[in-house]
């Protein structure tokens, strides 16, 4: 899974989904934000990892009695055991949160296995417990009913839709309190680099704005004098580290 | 594709989706009606055929310029050429009708190739022309924008969701003016048989009700005298054919 | 059921739901249009009748096997047999059209019994057949699944909500191609009278507009000269009958 | 209003919204289809005209008693009298069809005045009468309640949103049975020209497909032999006119 | 109200809605989770109590001036005074949160009277104050407008729908941070017992998973060795208490 | 901007949106609550200020490249610099939260400039940072994509719709944890006065209810004895200040 540089993930831990969204917008990618999902608990560190996908279809009653979970090859369980360390498990729940996409046992297992996070455009059960894990998790809303009620896991690591976004296995997902961005794998390195630079300038801008500077000319950077001031601020900042 | 008896399709051409729904309900299958799709033109003969599926995910801009349709292996076009004669092309458009699932050229090609019909939980463009074809078609609503605007064909003949129903390749689809029912392949023969019998009784009931008979005791059949009267009506009817 | 004058219904057969809506708006009643229902077949005569209500709640599986319809006291069937002649059966389906509110057998029975029409904020099955009856019917969209799938008839002739409107037993319902208006019983007579007058003027206005007259001053009637012209037109019209 | 060539409208009367959508997609304009509106009556000639806009905001009760329509300067009425001949009145109803955007009197007046059509992302009252006019009209669904119930006309000929599309005064609107496309004014001429050419080829394609030709290579045009055959067909067609 | 054992409520205070959902799923009850409601404040003890219901219909303006609250028999107020101690007041607000189902004064009164909690599929006003009460409360979202704006209390302790679930008076409601489950009264005792056992095993599973055990074979319990280990863990746990 | 008394804002800081909603309901204003927006962070002091509006329409791609923000006259940026001190910036985002209405830089600038708060019926990006500002902010949900993705700022300080409410420039907005109420400018003073009185009584009621008093007769105030007790409580309270 992937040609992404090891440093890329590190960089993406320090930039916001908003910055990434702007960076992708400049490249003509306007639909990479997974719509209508939120973190189960805010204020956690960024979630960063390659997409490992799980696709659900609507559950047909005869194929989804409770006993199916006894099958060691049930795809939901297989996904939880096989999702690579450092990856993010992304579930296509067809935006249907009326039954759970997964619960705290699976989330805990993923965390213990070193998976980087979990995202569904449906909902999780045991949401209070998942929220407390040191494990980033994103869904639409809590949902107690067992997965089998409405969902059948049908395929692993195929391209899917999640929250109206195309997710290809290996794409880099970044999550913060705004939600989750999907970065196409082949541009992840350059996006990470550009976002680090953008973030530096945004930090400068926020500081200037807090000090009373107007936004026009400053953000985006148009004024030549500001450009110089920023360069000097940046140099100073680096030196002082 | 399939073990369904040749006569089964013939039977299903003469029964309604409502009758099939009741028949499946008795078997514990309560979610086989593709929600919120309608025929582009009512009053056509029933659509009957095995499901041949096409799955869309959200279109990513860099992968979906207009040029992709020049690729002879573009999956939407491949599906149109490979969907078997007598089958129904069912498209998982994630219930998104903001761009077209297909248009009149592809629908015409499917018709000419002997395909039995087309269903999407999205929308068709050139809807007025498709409506006039001798070819059953079902969608949510007309949609002019080209497919590439929001959809990317990603897989052929996988299990999919369509209108909140699980559709497995080979399932038997039946469509009338109410909409489209999905019959699991392994029970299609028995469902067809049972529906033919149910339809016979429903015809009798409607006739009785038109003549002023009350519904209670008649529908469903509880009263022993009615049972006898129906048997005699049925015998008579068969004799007179 | 009611104190409505016999002539009131006759008058309401000749006025539009739009005119009634304006008339009720003037009385401070702004929410009497049943939202998002339409006639199964347009261009039928107005539906006019007193509300006779049927309330559904979500179906619980253990209470709703197919056998419940064998019970002669099943409320859906009782409603069909007891809805008074000349009344309209109004069903609170909680705006859920994923399963049928009723089908053609019950609709036919209602028609034969002299009921004036049927309205649900859900959907009907056998919709093509119901459409062809000489019987006004209104729903959100066709729905093949049997009633028991999602609905349980729980009460007859209680006040209900239907399409976001309060419907009290005995209220007068009027339906045309725009949809269905609910007139509180105690004002039905005066509303009918006023609407007949309003309709007369609207007929005059349309004729004037077709002849090239501007709308301002004409509709609503502000200009004194138009007032005179209308009075003369009205006198003439009555004389010529 | 506008620099659009006189012949442009004529050309747009003969092309479909689907063709226009593809043409705009090629120019990077992917969101020009007014979502979720339909013709009140299908099979009318194309609606073509410059956008003349009317913007509604939610009605505040104290500002919207029935008497406001007596004001000759009420903006809804002014719009109806001032919308230019040949233009299309486009109403931003905030996708709210719970009350009418307009009714048959205003629609008739617009028709008599030579206006080219009317579009709302809400609903019309007197929909059966409007449908019968020789006047193209598009809405979401019929709605009997008077305009004042939920809408207040607040501005004329401003840029608006309609059905999730930006509409600038002077943009060219084209409507057929699929719905309504919005063509930015400055490219209307070239879009019309290109669409005429595209339509010619689509006609050829449909004819070929009806004759049994496969879609791949034909649509879009990739195969060189087909290119030649089309050129010859086109020459022939023009000669025979 | 009911035949539920006194110990049943105590047991249900210690199990999760997710566990109850699975337990009911095994009995064929798949639709007992009140959809799209959440606690006003998380991390409170479980809400447990018999359902006492209040049904709203849409408010008709003439019947709902502010003065109606002066009526000592206004049903909303009666419900608040008569809801039994230990019960949960469940309100059918037709999933309409545009006006309040109730506010902090009524919630406080319910709490003081010993009622066990309040649930609406609409919204509460004074939500910040209700959140701080030692009183479990569930709604869709906060809503400041007075109840009379859109709701009219019409009946007490009838079967209702709430969040797409059937709620019969006397059903046992259990709420935690995931939301609210409805347990049919006649199976509440056995469900409580089974859930206690399920919870015990789930606790064991979580502990094993935290220690690095894989999920397959463990959850659900398939492996014989794990079964023995669990039995021993359970014995040990009980002994050590 | 306005004739509102300086003391009016001070009063409105101490009353709840629920109380204001009831007060406006009495005046026939039933639709002044901005639907489906919430504070980015609860428990802040009330937001109070005159409405200063910004209207968005859907973004057309050719008009909204990233470069437009370099234009010093871009209306979003102009609004941020010109929104008066003490006013609230209210954005009509057409209830579309799929792209951001604004982000933390603009919110910070508004705060520094002394603006009283910001409201959108869409979503904000950098939501975690905005939440931490000493600056009230209301939206539907977080949204990372840049504003230009779906929104184009088109007009400043026009009447708009926001969350299905009419907002006229100068109207007084009050926000608390329930959401945001819009008070028409010309009645703000009297509404503030009345709400202060209502709040006083509500405080008394809550205290009585906490002490075990029943709601009927107390709220609303009907009982003469309670009236006297309240008057005495009020006198006492004022004296003790």
Short mmCIF file of N, CA, C and O in Angstrom, two decimals, chain C residues 133-233:
data_model
loop_
_atom_site.label_atom_id
_atom_site.label_comp_id
_atom_site.label_asym_id
_atom_site.label_seq_id
_atom_site.Cartn_x
_atom_site.Cartn_y
_atom_site.Cartn_z
N UNK C 133 -59.80 3.81 -11.41
CA UNK C 133 -61.13 3.82 -10.78
C UNK C 133 -61.79 5.19 -10.89
O UNK C 133 -61.10 6.20 -10.91
N UNK C 134 -63.10 5.21 -10.91
CA UNK C 134 -63.79 6.50 -10.82
C UNK C 134 -63.87 6.88 -9.36
O UNK C 134 -64.94 6.83 -8.72
N UNK C 135 -62.74 7.20 -8.83
CA UNK C 135 -62.62 7.36 -7.38
C UNK C 135 -61.35 8.17 -7.14
O UNK C 135 -60.25 7.74 -7.50
N UNK C 136 -61.48 9.36 -6.57
CA UNK C 136 -60.28 10.20 -6.39
C UNK C 136 -59.36 9.61 -5.32
O UNK C 136 -59.83 9.16 -4.27
N UNK C 137 -58.08 9.60 -5.59
CA UNK C 137 -57.11 9.02 -4.67
C UNK C 137 -55.84 9.85 -4.71
O UNK C 137 -55.41 10.29 -5.78
N UNK C 138 -55.25 10.06 -3.56
CA UNK C 138 -54.07 10.91 -3.42
C UNK C 138 -53.03 10.22 -2.54
O UNK C 138 -53.37 9.69 -1.49
N UNK C 139 -51.80 10.24 -3.00
CA UNK C 139 -50.71 9.67 -2.21
C UNK C 139 -49.40 10.39 -2.54
O UNK C 139 -49.38 11.32 -3.34
N UNK C 140 -48.32 9.94 -1.91
CA UNK C 140 -47.02 10.52 -2.23
C UNK C 140 -46.41 9.86 -3.44
O UNK C 140 -45.97 10.52 -4.37
N UNK C 141 -46.39 8.52 -3.44
CA UNK C 141 -45.85 7.79 -4.60
C UNK C 141 -46.25 6.34 -4.48
O UNK C 141 -46.60 5.90 -3.38
N UNK C 142 -46.23 5.58 -5.59
CA UNK C 142 -46.61 4.18 -5.53
C UNK C 142 -45.68 3.39 -4.61
O UNK C 142 -44.50 3.73 -4.46
N UNK C 143 -46.19 2.34 -4.01
CA UNK C 143 -45.41 1.55 -3.06
C UNK C 143 -45.96 0.13 -3.03
O UNK C 143 -47.05 -0.11 -2.54
N UNK C 144 -45.17 -0.84 -3.54
CA UNK C 144 -45.66 -2.21 -3.64
C UNK C 144 -45.70 -2.98 -2.32
O UNK C 144 -46.59 -3.81 -2.13
N UNK C 145 -44.78 -2.74 -1.36
CA UNK C 145 -44.76 -3.61 -0.17
C UNK C 145 -46.07 -3.57 0.62
O UNK C 145 -46.69 -2.51 0.76
N UNK C 146 -46.45 -4.74 1.13
CA UNK C 146 -47.70 -4.80 1.89
C UNK C 146 -47.65 -3.89 3.10
O UNK C 146 -46.61 -3.71 3.74
N UNK C 147 -48.78 -3.33 3.39
CA UNK C 147 -49.02 -2.45 4.53
C UNK C 147 -48.31 -2.90 5.80
O UNK C 147 -47.71 -2.08 6.52
N UNK C 148 -48.35 -4.19 6.09
CA UNK C 148 -47.83 -4.70 7.35
C UNK C 148 -46.32 -4.53 7.48
O UNK C 148 -45.76 -4.64 8.57
N UNK C 149 -45.67 -4.30 6.38
CA UNK C 149 -44.21 -4.16 6.38
C UNK C 149 -43.77 -3.02 7.29
O UNK C 149 -42.78 -3.14 8.01
N UNK C 150 -44.49 -1.93 7.25
CA UNK C 150 -44.07 -0.75 8.01
C UNK C 150 -45.19 -0.07 8.79
O UNK C 150 -44.91 0.82 9.59
N UNK C 151 -46.42 -0.45 8.53
CA UNK C 151 -47.53 0.27 9.15
C UNK C 151 -48.41 -0.67 9.99
O UNK C 151 -48.67 -1.80 9.60
N UNK C 152 -48.88 -0.17 11.12
CA UNK C 152 -49.90 -0.89 11.88
C UNK C 152 -51.08 0.06 12.13
O UNK C 152 -50.91 1.11 12.76
N UNK C 153 -52.26 -0.33 11.63
CA UNK C 153 -53.46 0.48 11.86
C UNK C 153 -53.78 0.43 13.34
O UNK C 153 -53.90 -0.64 13.92
N UNK C 154 -53.88 1.60 13.98
CA UNK C 154 -53.99 1.61 15.45
C UNK C 154 -55.24 2.34 15.95
O UNK C 154 -55.67 2.13 17.07
N UNK C 155 -55.84 3.19 15.13
CA UNK C 155 -57.00 3.93 15.63
C UNK C 155 -57.81 4.48 14.48
O UNK C 155 -57.26 4.83 13.43
N UNK C 156 -59.10 4.56 14.70
CA UNK C 156 -60.03 5.07 13.69
C UNK C 156 -60.70 6.35 14.19
O UNK C 156 -61.11 6.43 15.34
N UNK C 157 -60.75 7.30 13.28
CA UNK C 157 -61.49 8.55 13.50
C UNK C 157 -61.05 9.38 14.69
O UNK C 157 -61.86 10.05 15.34
N UNK C 158 -59.77 9.37 14.93
CA UNK C 158 -59.13 10.30 15.86
C UNK C 158 -58.59 11.49 15.08
O UNK C 158 -58.35 11.38 13.88
N UNK C 159 -58.34 12.61 15.73
CA UNK C 159 -57.58 13.66 15.05
C UNK C 159 -56.19 13.13 14.69
O UNK C 159 -55.56 12.45 15.50
N UNK C 160 -55.72 13.43 13.50
CA UNK C 160 -54.42 12.95 13.04
C UNK C 160 -53.65 14.08 12.36
O UNK C 160 -54.20 15.16 12.11
N UNK C 161 -52.40 13.79 12.08
CA UNK C 161 -51.64 14.61 11.15
C UNK C 161 -51.56 13.88 9.83
O UNK C 161 -51.40 12.66 9.79
N UNK C 162 -51.71 14.59 8.73
CA UNK C 162 -51.54 13.98 7.40
C UNK C 162 -50.81 15.00 6.53
O UNK C 162 -51.32 16.12 6.36
N UNK C 163 -49.64 14.65 6.06
CA UNK C 163 -48.88 15.60 5.23
C UNK C 163 -48.64 16.92 5.93
O UNK C 163 -48.72 17.98 5.31
N UNK C 164 -48.37 16.85 7.25
CA UNK C 164 -48.08 18.04 8.09
C UNK C 164 -49.29 18.93 8.34
O UNK C 164 -49.13 20.08 8.77
N UNK C 165 -50.49 18.40 8.13
CA UNK C 165 -51.71 19.17 8.41
C UNK C 165 -52.52 18.43 9.48
O UNK C 165 -52.60 17.20 9.48
N UNK C 166 -53.12 19.19 10.39
CA UNK C 166 -54.05 18.60 11.36
C UNK C 166 -55.35 18.25 10.63
O UNK C 166 -55.92 19.09 9.94
N UNK C 167 -55.80 17.03 10.81
CA UNK C 167 -57.09 16.62 10.23
C UNK C 167 -57.97 16.10 11.36
O UNK C 167 -57.64 15.11 12.02
N UNK C 168 -59.09 16.79 11.58
CA UNK C 168 -60.05 16.36 12.58
C UNK C 168 -61.21 15.65 11.86
O UNK C 168 -61.63 16.09 10.79
N UNK C 169 -61.71 14.57 12.46
CA UNK C 169 -62.85 13.90 11.84
C UNK C 169 -63.97 14.91 11.57
O UNK C 169 -64.27 15.73 12.45
N UNK C 170 -64.50 14.87 10.38
CA UNK C 170 -65.57 15.80 10.02
C UNK C 170 -65.10 17.03 9.27
O UNK C 170 -65.91 17.72 8.64
N UNK C 171 -63.81 17.31 9.32
CA UNK C 171 -63.30 18.40 8.47
C UNK C 171 -63.64 18.09 7.02
O UNK C 171 -63.73 16.93 6.62
N UNK C 172 -63.81 19.13 6.22
CA UNK C 172 -64.16 18.90 4.81
C UNK C 172 -62.88 18.91 3.97
O UNK C 172 -62.13 19.88 3.97
N UNK C 173 -62.66 17.82 3.26
CA UNK C 173 -61.50 17.72 2.36
C UNK C 173 -61.92 17.99 0.93
O UNK C 173 -62.95 17.48 0.46
N UNK C 174 -61.10 18.80 0.26
CA UNK C 174 -61.33 19.05 -1.16
C UNK C 174 -60.03 18.77 -1.91
O UNK C 174 -58.97 19.28 -1.51
N UNK C 175 -60.14 17.96 -2.95
CA UNK C 175 -58.95 17.63 -3.73
C UNK C 175 -59.11 17.95 -5.21
O UNK C 175 -60.18 17.71 -5.78
N UNK C 176 -58.07 18.53 -5.78
CA UNK C 176 -58.02 18.68 -7.24
C UNK C 176 -56.58 18.35 -7.69
O UNK C 176 -55.87 17.66 -6.94
N UNK C 177 -56.18 18.78 -8.86
CA UNK C 177 -54.86 18.37 -9.34
C UNK C 177 -53.69 19.00 -8.58
O UNK C 177 -52.57 18.49 -8.62
N UNK C 178 -53.94 20.11 -7.88
CA UNK C 178 -52.87 20.67 -7.04
C UNK C 178 -52.63 19.81 -5.81
O UNK C 178 -51.51 19.74 -5.31
N UNK C 179 -53.68 19.19 -5.29
CA UNK C 179 -53.57 18.39 -4.08
C UNK C 179 -54.83 18.49 -3.23
O UNK C 179 -55.92 18.63 -3.79
N UNK C 180 -54.68 18.45 -1.92
CA UNK C 180 -55.84 18.35 -1.03
C UNK C 180 -55.80 19.43 0.04
O UNK C 180 -54.79 19.60 0.74
N UNK C 181 -56.93 20.16 0.18
CA UNK C 181 -57.10 21.15 1.24
C UNK C 181 -58.01 20.60 2.32
O UNK C 181 -58.98 19.89 2.02
N UNK C 182 -57.73 20.98 3.57
CA UNK C 182 -58.55 20.57 4.71
C UNK C 182 -59.26 21.80 5.26
O UNK C 182 -58.62 22.73 5.75
N UNK C 183 -60.61 21.80 5.19
CA UNK C 183 -61.39 22.93 5.69
C UNK C 183 -61.99 22.55 7.03
O UNK C 183 -62.73 21.56 7.12
N UNK C 184 -61.67 23.31 8.10
CA UNK C 184 -62.29 23.00 9.40
C UNK C 184 -63.81 22.97 9.26
O UNK C 184 -64.40 23.84 8.59
N UNK C 185 -64.43 21.98 9.89
CA UNK C 185 -65.85 21.74 9.69
C UNK C 185 -66.71 22.97 9.96
O UNK C 185 -67.63 23.28 9.19
N UNK C 186 -66.39 23.70 11.02
CA UNK C 186 -67.29 24.77 11.44
C UNK C 186 -67.29 25.98 10.50
O UNK C 186 -68.13 26.86 10.64
N UNK C 187 -66.36 26.05 9.59
CA UNK C 187 -66.38 27.18 8.65
C UNK C 187 -66.59 26.73 7.21
O UNK C 187 -66.48 27.54 6.28
N UNK C 188 -66.88 25.46 7.02
CA UNK C 188 -66.97 24.93 5.65
C UNK C 188 -68.05 25.67 4.84
O UNK C 188 -67.85 25.99 3.66
N UNK C 189 -69.20 25.94 5.45
CA UNK C 189 -70.29 26.58 4.70
C UNK C 189 -69.87 27.96 4.19
O UNK C 189 -70.02 28.29 3.01
N UNK C 190 -69.35 28.77 5.10
CA UNK C 190 -68.98 30.13 4.69
C UNK C 190 -67.80 30.13 3.72
O UNK C 190 -67.73 30.95 2.81
N UNK C 191 -66.88 29.20 3.91
CA UNK C 191 -65.75 29.11 2.98
C UNK C 191 -66.25 28.75 1.59
O UNK C 191 -65.82 29.32 0.58
N UNK C 192 -67.19 27.80 1.54
CA UNK C 192 -67.74 27.40 0.23
C UNK C 192 -68.40 28.59 -0.47
O UNK C 192 -68.17 28.84 -1.66
N UNK C 193 -69.19 29.33 0.29
CA UNK C 193 -69.86 30.50 -0.29
C UNK C 193 -68.86 31.51 -0.82
O UNK C 193 -68.95 31.99 -1.95
N UNK C 194 -67.89 31.82 0.02
CA UNK C 194 -66.91 32.83 -0.37
C UNK C 194 -66.10 32.36 -1.58
O UNK C 194 -65.82 33.16 -2.48
N UNK C 195 -65.78 31.08 -1.61
CA UNK C 195 -64.97 30.56 -2.72
C UNK C 195 -65.74 30.61 -4.04
O UNK C 195 -65.15 30.85 -5.11
N UNK C 196 -67.04 30.37 -3.98
CA UNK C 196 -67.84 30.47 -5.20
C UNK C 196 -67.75 31.90 -5.76
O UNK C 196 -67.56 32.10 -6.96
N UNK C 197 -67.85 32.88 -4.87
CA UNK C 197 -67.73 34.28 -5.30
C UNK C 197 -66.34 34.58 -5.85
O UNK C 197 -66.18 35.23 -6.89
N UNK C 198 -65.33 34.11 -5.13
CA UNK C 198 -63.96 34.35 -5.57
C UNK C 198 -63.71 33.72 -6.94
O UNK C 198 -63.03 34.31 -7.80
N UNK C 199 -64.27 32.53 -7.13
CA UNK C 199 -64.06 31.82 -8.40
C UNK C 199 -64.68 32.58 -9.56
O UNK C 199 -64.11 32.64 -10.66
N UNK C 200 -65.83 33.16 -9.30
CA UNK C 200 -66.50 33.94 -10.33
C UNK C 200 -65.58 35.08 -10.78
O UNK C 200 -65.37 35.30 -11.98
N UNK C 201 -64.99 35.75 -9.80
CA UNK C 201 -64.12 36.85 -10.16
C UNK C 201 -62.85 36.35 -10.86
O UNK C 201 -62.38 36.95 -11.84
N UNK C 202 -62.32 35.24 -10.38
CA UNK C 202 -61.12 34.68 -11.02
C UNK C 202 -61.40 34.30 -12.49
O UNK C 202 -60.54 34.48 -13.35
N UNK C 203 -62.59 33.78 -12.74
CA UNK C 203 -62.95 33.46 -14.12
C UNK C 203 -62.94 34.72 -14.98
O UNK C 203 -62.44 34.72 -16.12
N UNK C 204 -63.47 35.79 -14.40
CA UNK C 204 -63.48 37.08 -15.11
C UNK C 204 -62.05 37.55 -15.37
O UNK C 204 -61.70 37.98 -16.47
N UNK C 205 -61.22 37.42 -14.33
CA UNK C 205 -59.84 37.88 -14.44
C UNK C 205 -59.10 37.13 -15.55
O UNK C 205 -58.43 37.72 -16.40
N UNK C 206 -59.23 35.81 -15.53
CA UNK C 206 -58.53 35.01 -16.55
C UNK C 206 -58.97 35.46 -17.95
O UNK C 206 -58.13 35.62 -18.85
N UNK C 207 -60.26 35.70 -18.10
CA UNK C 207 -60.78 36.13 -19.41
C UNK C 207 -60.16 37.48 -19.81
O UNK C 207 -59.72 37.67 -20.94
N UNK C 208 -60.09 38.39 -18.83
CA UNK C 208 -59.50 39.70 -19.10
C UNK C 208 -58.02 39.58 -19.45
O UNK C 208 -57.52 40.23 -20.35
N UNK C 209 -57.35 38.74 -18.69
CA UNK C 209 -55.91 38.58 -18.91
C UNK C 209 -55.66 37.95 -20.28
O UNK C 209 -54.75 38.35 -21.01
N UNK C 210 -56.48 36.99 -20.63
CA UNK C 210 -56.35 36.38 -21.96
C UNK C 210 -56.55 37.42 -23.06
O UNK C 210 -55.96 37.34 -24.14
N UNK C 211 -57.38 38.41 -22.72
CA UNK C 211 -57.62 39.48 -23.69
C UNK C 211 -56.58 40.60 -23.65
O UNK C 211 -56.73 41.62 -24.31
N UNK C 212 -55.57 40.41 -22.79
CA UNK C 212 -54.48 41.38 -22.81
C UNK C 212 -54.46 42.36 -21.66
O UNK C 212 -53.60 43.26 -21.62
N UNK C 213 -55.34 42.22 -20.71
CA UNK C 213 -55.38 43.14 -19.58
C UNK C 213 -54.21 42.86 -18.63
O UNK C 213 -53.86 41.71 -18.40
N UNK C 214 -53.63 43.93 -18.08
CA UNK C 214 -52.56 43.76 -17.09
C UNK C 214 -53.15 43.27 -15.77
O UNK C 214 -54.34 43.43 -15.49
N UNK C 215 -52.30 42.68 -14.95
CA UNK C 215 -52.74 42.09 -13.69
C UNK C 215 -52.93 43.14 -12.60
O UNK C 215 -53.86 43.07 -11.79
N UNK C 216 -52.03 44.14 -12.59
CA UNK C 216 -52.07 45.12 -11.51
C UNK C 216 -53.37 45.93 -11.57
O UNK C 216 -53.74 46.44 -12.61
N UNK C 217 -54.04 46.01 -10.44
CA UNK C 217 -55.32 46.70 -10.37
C UNK C 217 -56.48 45.76 -10.61
O UNK C 217 -57.57 45.94 -10.07
N UNK C 218 -56.23 44.74 -11.40
CA UNK C 218 -57.26 43.77 -11.75
C UNK C 218 -57.33 42.64 -10.73
O UNK C 218 -58.40 42.18 -10.35
N UNK C 219 -56.14 42.21 -10.30
CA UNK C 219 -56.11 41.05 -9.42
C UNK C 219 -55.07 41.25 -8.37
O UNK C 219 -53.88 41.20 -8.68
N UNK C 220 -55.43 41.56 -7.13
CA UNK C 220 -56.81 41.66 -6.66
C UNK C 220 -57.49 42.91 -7.19
O UNK C 220 -56.83 43.82 -7.69
N UNK C 221 -58.77 42.93 -7.03
CA UNK C 221 -59.60 44.00 -7.58
C UNK C 221 -59.41 45.30 -6.79
O UNK C 221 -59.80 45.39 -5.63
N UNK C 222 -58.78 46.27 -7.41
CA UNK C 222 -58.55 47.54 -6.74
C UNK C 222 -59.25 48.66 -7.52
O UNK C 222 -59.90 49.54 -6.95
N UNK C 223 -59.17 48.58 -8.80
CA UNK C 223 -59.64 49.67 -9.68
C UNK C 223 -61.18 49.73 -9.71
O UNK C 223 -61.85 48.72 -9.92
N UNK C 224 -61.73 50.90 -9.50
CA UNK C 224 -63.18 51.08 -9.43
C UNK C 224 -63.86 50.79 -10.78
O UNK C 224 -64.96 50.22 -10.83
N UNK C 225 -63.19 51.16 -11.85
CA UNK C 225 -63.77 50.91 -13.17
C UNK C 225 -63.88 49.42 -13.46
O UNK C 225 -64.88 48.96 -14.04
N UNK C 226 -62.84 48.70 -13.03
CA UNK C 226 -62.89 47.26 -13.22
C UNK C 226 -64.03 46.66 -12.41
O UNK C 226 -64.73 45.75 -12.86
N UNK C 227 -64.22 47.19 -11.23
CA UNK C 227 -65.29 46.71 -10.36
C UNK C 227 -66.63 46.81 -11.10
O UNK C 227 -67.41 45.86 -11.12
N UNK C 228 -66.84 47.98 -11.72
CA UNK C 228 -68.11 48.16 -12.46
C UNK C 228 -68.20 47.18 -13.63
O UNK C 228 -69.25 46.57 -13.87
N UNK C 229 -67.09 47.08 -14.37
CA UNK C 229 -67.10 46.19 -15.53
C UNK C 229 -67.41 44.76 -15.11
O UNK C 229 -68.17 44.03 -15.78
N UNK C 230 -66.82 44.37 -13.99
CA UNK C 230 -67.05 43.01 -13.50
C UNK C 230 -68.51 42.82 -13.13
O UNK C 230 -69.13 41.79 -13.46
N UNK C 231 -69.09 43.81 -12.44
CA UNK C 231 -70.48 43.67 -12.01
C UNK C 231 -71.39 43.49 -13.23
O UNK C 231 -72.31 42.66 -13.23
N UNK C 232 -71.09 44.26 -14.25
CA UNK C 232 -71.89 44.17 -15.47
C UNK C 232 -71.70 42.82 -16.16
O UNK C 232 -72.63 42.17 -16.61
N UNK C 233 -70.42 42.35 -16.18
CA UNK C 233 -70.10 41.03 -16.76
C UNK C 233 -70.86 39.95 -16.02
O UNK C 233 -71.42 39.04 -16.60
#
